[in-house]
Amino acid sequence: MSPRRNPPPRSGRRPGPRPSRPPGRAPERPTPASPGPPVPPRVRIPHTPAQTLPPRPDRWLWTCRAGFEPHLFEELAWAGTAPRLLGEALIESDGAPGLSPAFARQGMRVLASFPSPSPGLSADALARSVAARPRGAPLVLQAYTPDTPSGNALAPQADALVEAARALLPPERLLEDPNRAREAGARLVALCLAPGVAVLGEVLAREALSLAPGGRRRMRREGDAPSRAAMKLEEALDGLPFEPGRGEVCVDLGAAPGGWTQRLVARGARVIAVDPAKLMPELAAHPRVRHVQESAFAFAPEDPADWLFCDMAWRPLEVAQLLAKWGRRGWASHLVANIKLPMKDKNPLLLRVRHLLSEDGGWSGLTVRQLYHDRDEVTVTAHRR
């Protein structure tokens, strides 16, 4: 007997495919969200200048992933900081207390800018400018370029300038290990070399978006890593004051094939990996991994976990509602999650995501960042109040 089929609609058109849903048991209905925040008026984005413009002293220079200038520009405009598009991956704005744009990789206060090449762009001149910074706090001297083909071509020149300037500075003023910059109360002093323009800027390490030059936290993919996801997690954990420790319980929603689970196990954590799909065989057999083959939307932990991790290719608002449910019910103490943003207008949706997590979910200390290894996505971190 042939299988039953629904009759076609009277219009003669066959019904389209049913909307997909996460595999496994049907998810419970999301709790109705509170009204979202008002969306500011849309911002007119200027055209990218043909030649990089110099930033003004005492303003802030921001760098971002190439192609995401409109999103960063709009964020800064909504914050009332009068942004100006300088060139590919570079925007300047007024400063604002606690400003942490999601689409910025790094921000620094402009000390000086000058044409490149120019007589002022030399190791001696750079060393004199750095030496003139107030004494007391150690300095971390860095170099970076915009993450574009024309910018990357200047990286060897920028690195050589900074290395030569570092050799001219008193060693006691410099902090060699940037990973200790926050605890040492250091300042990051950076040379940004862009096509036609060189910029010297600084930011307190404890206020910096990233300790990596220009926010480009490059990592080498390990041979046994099942996916690029592992590098995203490592970068996210680098930005936290602490990380999962030995014996702590982590729930990894959407775990397959196991990129995040693998890195958590390597730290000594116990992982509940939730995904209908299979894990890497060595992870599935690991004594500190319990694989729950069901939908992340249907899963409920037996006991509260220390950490909640989530990296699912799914609708961003539904993922945010799921994360809010975990916060509201006290199912985890700390959150690290990746939110996909395939749509064109990203900032209005990010407003709703922030609102869901903080207001509906009760998560605090919320950060939303497009990290170096993120693409059309952002990484969020938070903890329970």
mmCIF file of C-alpha atoms in Angstrom:
data_model
loop_
_atom_site.group_PDB
_atom_site.id
_atom_site.type_symbol
_atom_site.label_atom_id
_atom_site.label_comp_id
_atom_site.label_asym_id
_atom_site.label_seq_id
_atom_site.Cartn_x
_atom_site.Cartn_y
_atom_site.Cartn_z
ATOM 1 C CA MET A 1 0.000 0.000 0.000
ATOM 2 C CA SER A 2 1.378 3.398 -0.900
ATOM 3 C CA PRO A 3 1.870 5.841 1.960
ATOM 4 C CA ARG A 4 -0.874 8.364 2.671
ATOM 5 C CA ARG A 5 -0.320 11.825 1.319
ATOM 6 C CA ASN A 6 -1.975 15.053 2.235
ATOM 7 C CA PRO A 7 -4.224 16.293 -0.580
ATOM 8 C CA PRO A 8 -2.864 19.322 -2.404
ATOM 9 C CA PRO A 9 -4.424 22.663 -1.486
ATOM 10 C CA ARG A 10 -7.273 23.930 -3.601
ATOM 11 C CA SER A 11 -5.017 26.430 -5.292
ATOM 12 C CA GLY A 12 -3.313 23.503 -6.936
ATOM 13 C CA ARG A 13 0.038 24.269 -5.331
ATOM 14 C CA ARG A 14 1.618 21.573 -3.257
ATOM 15 C CA PRO A 15 2.469 22.472 0.316
ATOM 16 C CA GLY A 16 6.067 23.429 0.946
ATOM 17 C CA PRO A 17 8.313 21.528 3.317
ATOM 18 C CA ARG A 18 7.549 21.761 6.990
ATOM 19 C CA PRO A 19 9.855 24.022 8.943
ATOM 20 C CA SER A 20 12.726 22.083 10.424
ATOM 21 C CA ARG A 21 13.228 21.699 14.154
ATOM 22 C CA PRO A 22 16.063 20.449 16.315
ATOM 23 C CA PRO A 23 16.384 16.659 16.113
ATOM 24 C CA GLY A 24 15.211 14.494 18.981
ATOM 25 C CA ARG A 25 12.188 15.084 21.174
ATOM 26 C CA ALA A 26 10.076 18.097 20.389
ATOM 27 C CA PRO A 27 11.300 21.078 22.386
ATOM 28 C CA GLU A 28 9.107 22.519 25.079
ATOM 29 C CA ARG A 29 7.389 25.753 24.190
ATOM 30 C CA PRO A 30 9.645 28.708 24.984
ATOM 31 C CA THR A 31 8.561 30.856 27.888
ATOM 32 C CA PRO A 32 7.055 34.054 26.472
ATOM 33 C CA ALA A 33 9.778 36.665 26.474
ATOM 34 C CA SER A 34 9.300 40.060 28.052
ATOM 35 C CA PRO A 35 8.959 42.961 25.613
ATOM 36 C CA GLY A 36 12.297 43.616 24.000
ATOM 37 C CA PRO A 37 14.143 46.919 24.173
ATOM 38 C CA PRO A 38 13.276 49.679 21.693
ATOM 39 C CA VAL A 39 15.448 49.614 18.586
ATOM 40 C CA PRO A 40 17.160 52.953 17.850
ATOM 41 C CA PRO A 41 16.686 54.510 14.406
ATOM 42 C CA ARG A 42 18.736 52.899 11.691
ATOM 43 C CA VAL A 43 22.041 54.582 10.897
ATOM 44 C CA ARG A 44 23.182 55.717 7.475
ATOM 45 C CA ILE A 45 26.544 54.053 6.848
ATOM 46 C CA PRO A 46 29.056 56.155 4.863
ATOM 47 C CA HIS A 47 31.078 54.779 1.985
ATOM 48 C CA THR A 48 34.545 53.483 2.781
ATOM 49 C CA PRO A 49 37.134 56.163 1.903
ATOM 50 C CA ALA A 50 39.392 55.371 -1.033
ATOM 51 C CA GLN A 51 42.407 56.194 1.155
ATOM 52 C CA THR A 52 42.695 55.565 4.895
ATOM 53 C CA LEU A 53 41.965 58.721 6.898
ATOM 54 C CA PRO A 54 44.075 59.646 9.951
ATOM 55 C CA PRO A 55 42.226 59.536 13.287
ATOM 56 C CA ARG A 56 42.126 62.572 15.545
ATOM 57 C CA PRO A 57 44.158 62.616 18.771
ATOM 58 C CA ASP A 58 42.317 61.646 21.964
ATOM 59 C CA ARG A 59 39.565 59.898 20.031
ATOM 60 C CA TRP A 60 39.301 56.105 20.031
ATOM 61 C CA LEU A 61 40.464 53.897 17.190
ATOM 62 C CA TRP A 62 38.549 50.661 16.695
ATOM 63 C CA THR A 63 39.416 47.740 14.480
ATOM 64 C CA CYS A 64 37.051 45.000 13.342
ATOM 65 C CA ARG A 65 36.696 42.080 10.990
ATOM 66 C CA ALA A 66 36.763 43.307 7.381
ATOM 67 C CA GLY A 67 33.225 43.612 6.033
ATOM 68 C CA PHE A 68 31.728 44.267 9.471
ATOM 69 C CA GLU A 69 32.417 48.008 9.483
ATOM 70 C CA PRO A 70 28.684 48.854 9.054
ATOM 71 C CA HIS A 71 27.750 46.842 12.154
ATOM 72 C CA LEU A 72 30.476 48.402 14.303
ATOM 73 C CA PHE A 73 29.688 51.884 12.958
ATOM 74 C CA GLU A 74 26.017 51.453 13.861
ATOM 75 C CA GLU A 75 26.864 50.208 17.368
ATOM 76 C CA LEU A 76 29.056 53.242 17.984
ATOM 77 C CA ALA A 77 26.431 55.606 16.568
ATOM 78 C CA TRP A 78 23.757 54.100 18.826
ATOM 79 C CA ALA A 79 26.126 54.701 21.763
ATOM 80 C CA GLY A 80 26.274 58.401 20.829
ATOM 81 C CA THR A 81 30.020 58.421 20.140
ATOM 82 C CA ALA A 82 30.012 60.188 16.725
ATOM 83 C CA PRO A 83 31.829 57.483 14.733
ATOM 84 C CA ARG A 84 33.818 58.179 11.570
ATOM 85 C CA LEU A 85 34.746 55.477 9.072
ATOM 86 C CA LEU A 86 38.475 55.805 8.383
ATOM 87 C CA GLY A 87 39.026 52.911 6.021
ATOM 88 C CA GLU A 88 38.727 49.158 5.771
ATOM 89 C CA ALA A 89 38.328 47.628 9.257
ATOM 90 C CA LEU A 90 39.079 50.971 10.995
ATOM 91 C CA ILE A 91 36.637 53.364 12.699
ATOM 92 C CA GLU A 92 37.234 56.237 15.118
ATOM 93 C CA SER A 93 34.811 57.556 17.724
ATOM 94 C CA ASP A 94 34.534 59.470 20.948
ATOM 95 C CA GLY A 95 35.259 57.454 24.055
ATOM 96 C CA ALA A 96 32.558 56.372 26.483
ATOM 97 C CA PRO A 97 32.845 54.726 29.920
ATOM 98 C CA GLY A 98 32.478 50.970 29.698
ATOM 99 C CA LEU A 99 32.049 51.002 25.917
ATOM 100 C CA SER A 100 32.514 47.452 24.612
ATOM 101 C CA PRO A 101 31.157 47.111 21.063
ATOM 102 C CA ALA A 102 30.316 43.565 20.030
ATOM 103 C CA PHE A 103 31.893 43.940 16.592
ATOM 104 C CA ALA A 104 35.157 45.587 17.717
ATOM 105 C CA ARG A 105 38.267 43.464 18.029
ATOM 106 C CA GLN A 106 40.270 46.154 19.814
ATOM 107 C CA GLY A 107 39.968 49.798 20.798
ATOM 108 C CA MET A 108 42.598 52.291 21.921
ATOM 109 C CA ARG A 109 42.898 56.008 22.623
ATOM 110 C CA VAL A 110 44.810 57.776 19.857
ATOM 111 C CA LEU A 111 48.067 59.384 20.991
ATOM 112 C CA ALA A 112 49.341 60.459 17.570
ATOM 113 C CA SER A 113 48.931 59.734 13.887
ATOM 114 C CA PHE A 114 51.121 60.560 10.917
ATOM 115 C CA PRO A 115 51.396 59.699 7.231
ATOM 116 C CA SER A 116 53.113 56.504 6.247
ATOM 117 C CA PRO A 117 55.777 56.533 5.000
ATOM 118 C CA SER A 118 57.117 59.676 6.685
ATOM 119 C CA PRO A 119 60.240 60.753 8.618
ATOM 120 C CA GLY A 120 58.196 60.529 11.824
ATOM 121 C CA LEU A 121 57.682 56.826 11.278
ATOM 122 C CA SER A 122 60.982 55.462 12.601
ATOM 123 C CA ALA A 123 62.100 53.290 15.472
ATOM 124 C CA ASP A 124 63.737 56.306 17.174
ATOM 125 C CA ALA A 125 60.590 58.425 16.919
ATOM 126 C CA LEU A 126 58.422 55.555 18.096
ATOM 127 C CA ALA A 127 60.702 54.852 21.070
ATOM 128 C CA ARG A 128 60.653 58.539 22.072
ATOM 129 C CA SER A 129 56.848 58.620 21.927
ATOM 130 C CA VAL A 130 56.570 55.481 24.039
ATOM 131 C CA ALA A 131 59.180 56.708 26.529
ATOM 132 C CA ALA A 132 57.131 59.882 27.030
ATOM 133 C CA ARG A 133 54.218 57.897 28.462
ATOM 134 C CA PRO A 134 53.656 58.393 32.226
ATOM 135 C CA ARG A 135 55.872 56.259 34.409
ATOM 136 C CA GLY A 136 54.539 53.880 37.018
ATOM 137 C CA ALA A 137 52.676 51.296 34.985
ATOM 138 C CA PRO A 138 54.639 48.776 32.889
ATOM 139 C CA LEU A 139 54.131 48.941 29.142
ATOM 140 C CA VAL A 140 53.321 46.234 26.612
ATOM 141 C CA LEU A 141 54.489 47.393 23.188
ATOM 142 C CA GLN A 142 52.564 45.917 20.257
ATOM 143 C CA ALA A 143 52.104 46.267 16.505
ATOM 144 C CA TYR A 144 49.143 45.399 14.323
ATOM 145 C CA THR A 145 47.591 46.167 10.957
ATOM 146 C CA PRO A 146 44.007 46.123 9.696
ATOM 147 C CA ASP A 147 42.974 42.551 8.890
ATOM 148 C CA THR A 148 42.757 43.160 5.139
ATOM 149 C CA PRO A 149 44.988 42.108 2.227
ATOM 150 C CA SER A 150 46.548 45.585 1.969
ATOM 151 C CA GLY A 151 46.900 45.819 5.736
ATOM 152 C CA ASN A 152 48.409 42.379 6.179
ATOM 153 C CA ALA A 153 51.080 43.239 3.606
ATOM 154 C CA LEU A 154 52.349 45.873 6.060
ATOM 155 C CA ALA A 155 52.661 43.470 9.006
ATOM 156 C CA PRO A 156 56.409 42.744 8.574
ATOM 157 C CA GLN A 157 57.164 46.492 8.513
ATOM 158 C CA ALA A 158 55.031 47.143 11.605
ATOM 159 C CA ASP A 159 56.617 44.279 13.535
ATOM 160 C CA ALA A 160 60.140 45.398 12.581
ATOM 161 C CA LEU A 161 59.460 48.974 13.721
ATOM 162 C CA VAL A 162 58.144 47.883 17.097
ATOM 163 C CA GLU A 163 60.982 45.409 17.663
ATOM 164 C CA ALA A 164 63.548 48.107 16.880
ATOM 165 C CA ALA A 165 61.781 50.583 19.185
ATOM 166 C CA ARG A 166 61.591 48.001 21.971
ATOM 167 C CA ALA A 167 65.371 47.572 21.816
ATOM 168 C CA LEU A 168 65.795 51.319 22.440
ATOM 169 C CA LEU A 169 63.603 51.405 25.561
ATOM 170 C CA PRO A 170 64.713 50.668 29.145
ATOM 171 C CA PRO A 171 63.872 47.001 29.835
ATOM 172 C CA GLU A 172 62.406 47.849 33.246
ATOM 173 C CA ARG A 173 59.607 49.828 31.582
ATOM 174 C CA LEU A 174 58.455 46.904 29.453
ATOM 175 C CA LEU A 175 56.399 43.863 30.350
ATOM 176 C CA GLU A 176 57.405 40.988 28.120
ATOM 177 C CA ASP A 177 54.475 38.670 28.813
ATOM 178 C CA PRO A 178 51.214 40.288 27.612
ATOM 179 C CA ASN A 179 49.200 37.565 29.348
ATOM 180 C CA ARG A 180 50.229 39.141 32.672
ATOM 181 C CA ALA A 181 49.274 42.652 31.579
ATOM 182 C CA ARG A 182 45.976 42.866 33.461
ATOM 183 C CA GLU A 183 47.283 41.617 36.789
ATOM 184 C CA ALA A 184 50.340 43.877 36.446
ATOM 185 C CA GLY A 185 48.211 46.983 35.784
ATOM 186 C CA ALA A 186 50.013 47.504 32.480
ATOM 187 C CA ARG A 187 49.211 49.748 29.538
ATOM 188 C CA LEU A 188 49.051 48.370 26.010
ATOM 189 C CA VAL A 189 50.827 50.792 23.667
ATOM 190 C CA ALA A 190 50.258 49.814 20.050
ATOM 191 C CA LEU A 191 51.352 50.925 16.615
ATOM 192 C CA CYS A 192 48.616 50.433 14.032
ATOM 193 C CA LEU A 193 50.082 50.571 10.534
ATOM 194 C CA ALA A 194 47.463 50.986 7.800
ATOM 195 C CA PRO A 195 47.869 51.895 4.123
ATOM 196 C CA GLY A 196 49.019 55.537 4.162
ATOM 197 C CA VAL A 197 48.578 56.079 7.914
ATOM 198 C CA ALA A 198 50.367 55.088 11.115
ATOM 199 C CA VAL A 199 48.656 55.460 14.500
ATOM 200 C CA LEU A 200 50.095 55.204 17.994
ATOM 201 C CA GLY A 201 47.538 54.492 20.700
ATOM 202 C CA GLU A 202 47.167 53.073 24.177
ATOM 203 C CA VAL A 203 44.634 51.394 26.434
ATOM 204 C CA LEU A 204 44.813 50.093 29.987
ATOM 205 C CA ALA A 205 45.146 46.321 29.863
ATOM 206 C CA ARG A 206 42.268 45.822 32.293
ATOM 207 C CA GLU A 207 40.005 47.835 29.944
ATOM 208 C CA ALA A 208 41.231 46.316 26.676
ATOM 209 C CA LEU A 209 38.883 44.166 24.629
ATOM 210 C CA SER A 210 41.783 41.802 23.960
ATOM 211 C CA LEU A 211 45.408 41.400 25.003
ATOM 212 C CA ALA A 212 46.341 40.262 21.486
ATOM 213 C CA PRO A 213 47.674 42.913 19.076
ATOM 214 C CA GLY A 214 44.678 44.391 17.293
ATOM 215 C CA GLY A 215 42.490 41.744 18.904
ATOM 216 C CA ARG A 216 43.820 39.117 16.499
ATOM 217 C CA ARG A 217 44.206 36.140 18.825
ATOM 218 C CA ARG A 218 45.738 33.721 16.354
ATOM 219 C CA MET A 219 45.749 30.055 17.315
ATOM 220 C CA ARG A 220 47.112 27.021 15.593
ATOM 221 C CA ARG A 221 44.582 24.272 15.041
ATOM 222 C CA GLU A 222 45.745 21.157 16.833
ATOM 223 C CA GLY A 223 45.989 17.969 14.809
ATOM 224 C CA ASP A 224 43.389 16.118 16.880
ATOM 225 C CA ALA A 225 40.874 18.985 17.000
ATOM 226 C CA PRO A 226 37.665 17.872 15.245
ATOM 227 C CA SER A 227 36.652 21.384 14.155
ATOM 228 C CA ARG A 228 37.457 25.102 14.131
ATOM 229 C CA ALA A 229 35.119 25.367 17.114
ATOM 230 C CA ALA A 230 37.927 24.408 19.494
ATOM 231 C CA MET A 231 39.813 27.612 18.672
ATOM 232 C CA LYS A 232 36.692 29.711 19.292
ATOM 233 C CA LEU A 233 36.340 28.206 22.748
ATOM 234 C CA GLU A 234 40.008 28.717 23.627
ATOM 235 C CA GLU A 235 39.775 32.376 22.623
ATOM 236 C CA ALA A 236 36.580 32.852 24.639
ATOM 237 C CA LEU A 237 38.124 31.310 27.764
ATOM 238 C CA ASP A 238 41.213 33.495 27.358
ATOM 239 C CA GLY A 239 39.033 36.527 27.996
ATOM 240 C CA LEU A 240 37.660 35.232 31.305
ATOM 241 C CA PRO A 241 39.317 35.710 34.701
ATOM 242 C CA PHE A 242 38.912 31.978 35.364
ATOM 243 C CA GLU A 243 38.049 28.847 33.419
ATOM 244 C CA PRO A 244 36.625 25.360 33.991
ATOM 245 C CA GLY A 245 38.789 23.501 36.450
ATOM 246 C CA ARG A 246 39.500 19.894 37.265
ATOM 247 C CA GLY A 247 36.383 18.025 38.317
ATOM 248 C CA GLU A 248 33.933 20.817 37.453
ATOM 249 C CA VAL A 249 30.770 19.770 35.613
ATOM 250 C CA CYS A 250 30.239 21.289 32.174
ATOM 251 C CA VAL A 251 27.185 20.837 29.957
ATOM 252 C CA ASP A 252 27.959 21.176 26.240
ATOM 253 C CA LEU A 253 24.770 21.736 24.227
ATOM 254 C CA GLY A 254 25.114 20.823 20.557
ATOM 255 C CA ALA A 255 28.368 19.052 21.319
ATOM 256 C CA ALA A 256 28.968 16.942 18.178
ATOM 257 C CA PRO A 257 31.495 16.258 16.807
ATOM 258 C CA GLY A 258 33.198 17.288 20.032
ATOM 259 C CA GLY A 259 35.393 20.366 19.528
ATOM 260 C CA TRP A 260 34.355 22.106 22.731
ATOM 261 C CA THR A 261 33.969 18.877 24.711
ATOM 262 C CA GLN A 262 37.514 17.911 23.787
ATOM 263 C CA ARG A 263 38.992 21.165 25.085
ATOM 264 C CA LEU A 264 36.989 20.968 28.321
ATOM 265 C CA VAL A 265 38.101 17.399 28.976
ATOM 266 C CA ALA A 266 41.697 18.489 28.376
ATOM 267 C CA ARG A 267 41.247 20.943 31.266
ATOM 268 C CA GLY A 268 40.183 18.128 33.577
ATOM 269 C CA ALA A 269 36.454 18.900 33.546
ATOM 270 C CA ARG A 270 33.618 16.385 33.470
ATOM 271 C CA VAL A 271 31.375 16.961 30.457
ATOM 272 C CA ILE A 272 27.747 16.135 29.720
ATOM 273 C CA ALA A 273 27.714 16.320 25.920
ATOM 274 C CA VAL A 274 24.184 16.837 24.583
ATOM 275 C CA ASP A 275 23.633 16.133 20.890
ATOM 276 C CA PRO A 276 21.668 13.538 18.877
ATOM 277 C CA ALA A 277 24.665 13.193 16.544
ATOM 278 C CA LYS A 278 27.738 11.103 17.277
ATOM 279 C CA LEU A 279 30.861 12.303 19.038
ATOM 280 C CA MET A 280 34.384 11.401 18.050
ATOM 281 C CA PRO A 281 34.902 7.774 19.199
ATOM 282 C CA GLU A 282 37.666 8.686 21.643
ATOM 283 C CA LEU A 283 35.398 11.270 23.286
ATOM 284 C CA ALA A 284 32.360 9.005 23.404
ATOM 285 C CA ALA A 285 34.465 6.431 25.258
ATOM 286 C CA HIS A 286 36.136 8.923 27.595
ATOM 287 C CA PRO A 287 35.431 8.243 31.299
ATOM 288 C CA ARG A 288 34.725 11.933 31.985
ATOM 289 C CA VAL A 289 32.263 12.349 29.107
ATOM 290 C CA ARG A 290 28.589 11.381 29.263
ATOM 291 C CA HIS A 291 26.923 11.591 25.867
ATOM 292 C CA VAL A 292 23.192 12.375 26.028
ATOM 293 C CA GLN A 293 21.737 11.783 22.575
ATOM 294 C CA GLU A 294 18.765 14.107 22.619
ATOM 295 C CA SER A 295 17.810 17.616 21.595
ATOM 296 C CA ALA A 296 19.431 20.460 23.492
ATOM 297 C CA PHE A 297 15.987 22.058 23.650
ATOM 298 C CA ALA A 298 14.502 19.059 25.475
ATOM 299 C CA PHE A 299 17.416 18.293 27.803
ATOM 300 C CA ALA A 300 17.136 19.144 31.509
ATOM 301 C CA PRO A 301 20.052 18.436 33.882
ATOM 302 C CA GLU A 302 19.541 16.235 36.922
ATOM 303 C CA ASP A 303 21.670 18.624 38.999
ATOM 304 C CA PRO A 304 22.928 22.169 38.379
ATOM 305 C CA ALA A 305 26.185 22.354 36.428
ATOM 306 C CA ASP A 306 29.160 24.607 36.998
ATOM 307 C CA TRP A 307 29.328 25.692 33.357
ATOM 308 C CA LEU A 308 26.981 25.824 30.376
ATOM 309 C CA PHE A 309 28.535 25.777 26.910
ATOM 310 C CA CYS A 310 26.583 26.040 23.673
ATOM 311 C CA ASP A 311 27.637 26.226 20.021
ATOM 312 C CA MET A 312 24.638 25.298 17.874
ATOM 313 C CA ALA A 313 23.877 26.305 14.294
ATOM 314 C CA TRP A 314 20.309 27.286 15.094
ATOM 315 C CA ARG A 315 17.993 30.307 15.110
ATOM 316 C CA PRO A 316 19.631 32.926 17.351
ATOM 317 C CA LEU A 317 16.543 34.008 19.289
ATOM 318 C CA GLU A 318 15.566 30.408 20.031
ATOM 319 C CA VAL A 319 19.097 29.710 21.254
ATOM 320 C CA ALA A 320 18.979 32.865 23.397
ATOM 321 C CA GLN A 321 15.646 31.761 24.882
ATOM 322 C CA LEU A 322 17.173 28.378 25.691
ATOM 323 C CA LEU A 323 20.148 30.005 27.416
ATOM 324 C CA ALA A 324 17.778 32.317 29.299
ATOM 325 C CA LYS A 325 15.854 29.281 30.549
ATOM 326 C CA TRP A 326 19.057 27.796 31.956
ATOM 327 C CA GLY A 327 19.811 31.040 33.757
ATOM 328 C CA ARG A 328 16.277 31.508 35.058
ATOM 329 C CA ARG A 329 16.157 27.977 36.473
ATOM 330 C CA GLY A 330 19.631 28.153 37.993
ATOM 331 C CA TRP A 331 20.874 25.180 36.000
ATOM 332 C CA ALA A 332 24.416 26.566 35.565
ATOM 333 C CA SER A 333 26.685 29.136 37.217
ATOM 334 C CA HIS A 334 28.694 30.275 34.189
ATOM 335 C CA LEU A 335 27.853 30.636 30.503
ATOM 336 C CA VAL A 336 29.923 30.558 27.314
ATOM 337 C CA ALA A 337 27.896 30.370 24.106
ATOM 338 C CA ASN A 338 28.110 31.145 20.419
ATOM 339 C CA ILE A 339 25.192 32.900 18.697
ATOM 340 C CA LYS A 340 24.940 32.644 14.908
ATOM 341 C CA LEU A 341 24.070 35.853 13.030
ATOM 342 C CA PRO A 342 23.444 34.983 9.374
ATOM 343 C CA MET A 343 21.034 37.894 8.856
ATOM 344 C CA LYS A 344 21.958 41.250 7.326
ATOM 345 C CA ASP A 345 20.705 43.447 10.193
ATOM 346 C CA LYS A 346 22.617 42.094 13.165
ATOM 347 C CA ASN A 347 22.446 44.875 15.750
ATOM 348 C CA PRO A 348 18.654 44.899 16.300
ATOM 349 C CA LEU A 349 18.787 41.165 16.917
ATOM 350 C CA LEU A 350 21.729 41.530 19.301
ATOM 351 C CA LEU A 351 19.677 43.994 21.354
ATOM 352 C CA ARG A 352 17.037 41.296 21.782
ATOM 353 C CA VAL A 353 19.638 38.630 22.596
ATOM 354 C CA ARG A 354 21.166 40.818 25.323
ATOM 355 C CA HIS A 355 17.706 41.537 26.725
ATOM 356 C CA LEU A 356 16.725 37.864 26.774
ATOM 357 C CA LEU A 357 19.892 36.792 28.560
ATOM 358 C CA SER A 358 20.076 39.572 31.142
ATOM 359 C CA GLU A 359 16.420 40.435 31.797
ATOM 360 C CA ASP A 360 14.650 37.113 31.166
ATOM 361 C CA GLY A 361 17.529 34.816 32.067
ATOM 362 C CA GLY A 362 19.045 36.682 34.990
ATOM 363 C CA TRP A 363 22.587 36.314 33.623
ATOM 364 C CA SER A 364 24.957 39.085 34.747
ATOM 365 C CA GLY A 365 28.407 40.241 33.675
ATOM 366 C CA LEU A 366 27.230 39.717 30.094
ATOM 367 C CA THR A 367 29.791 40.194 27.318
ATOM 368 C CA VAL A 368 28.983 39.938 23.611
ATOM 369 C CA ARG A 369 31.971 39.869 21.255
ATOM 370 C CA GLN A 370 32.807 38.860 17.728
ATOM 371 C CA LEU A 371 36.105 37.149 18.460
ATOM 372 C CA TYR A 372 38.927 36.699 15.972
ATOM 373 C CA HIS A 373 37.885 33.120 15.203
ATOM 374 C CA ASP A 374 34.187 34.014 14.925
ATOM 375 C CA ARG A 375 32.653 34.540 11.514
ATOM 376 C CA ASP A 376 28.960 35.455 11.128
ATOM 377 C CA GLU A 377 28.520 34.949 14.858
ATOM 378 C CA VAL A 378 29.291 36.355 18.290
ATOM 379 C CA THR A 379 30.440 34.757 21.530
ATOM 380 C CA VAL A 380 28.619 35.563 24.769
ATOM 381 C CA THR A 381 29.871 34.994 28.307
ATOM 382 C CA ALA A 382 28.038 35.569 31.590
ATOM 383 C CA HIS A 383 27.573 34.281 35.130
ATOM 384 C CA ARG A 384 24.701 33.904 37.542
ATOM 385 C CA ARG A 385 23.950 36.798 39.879
#
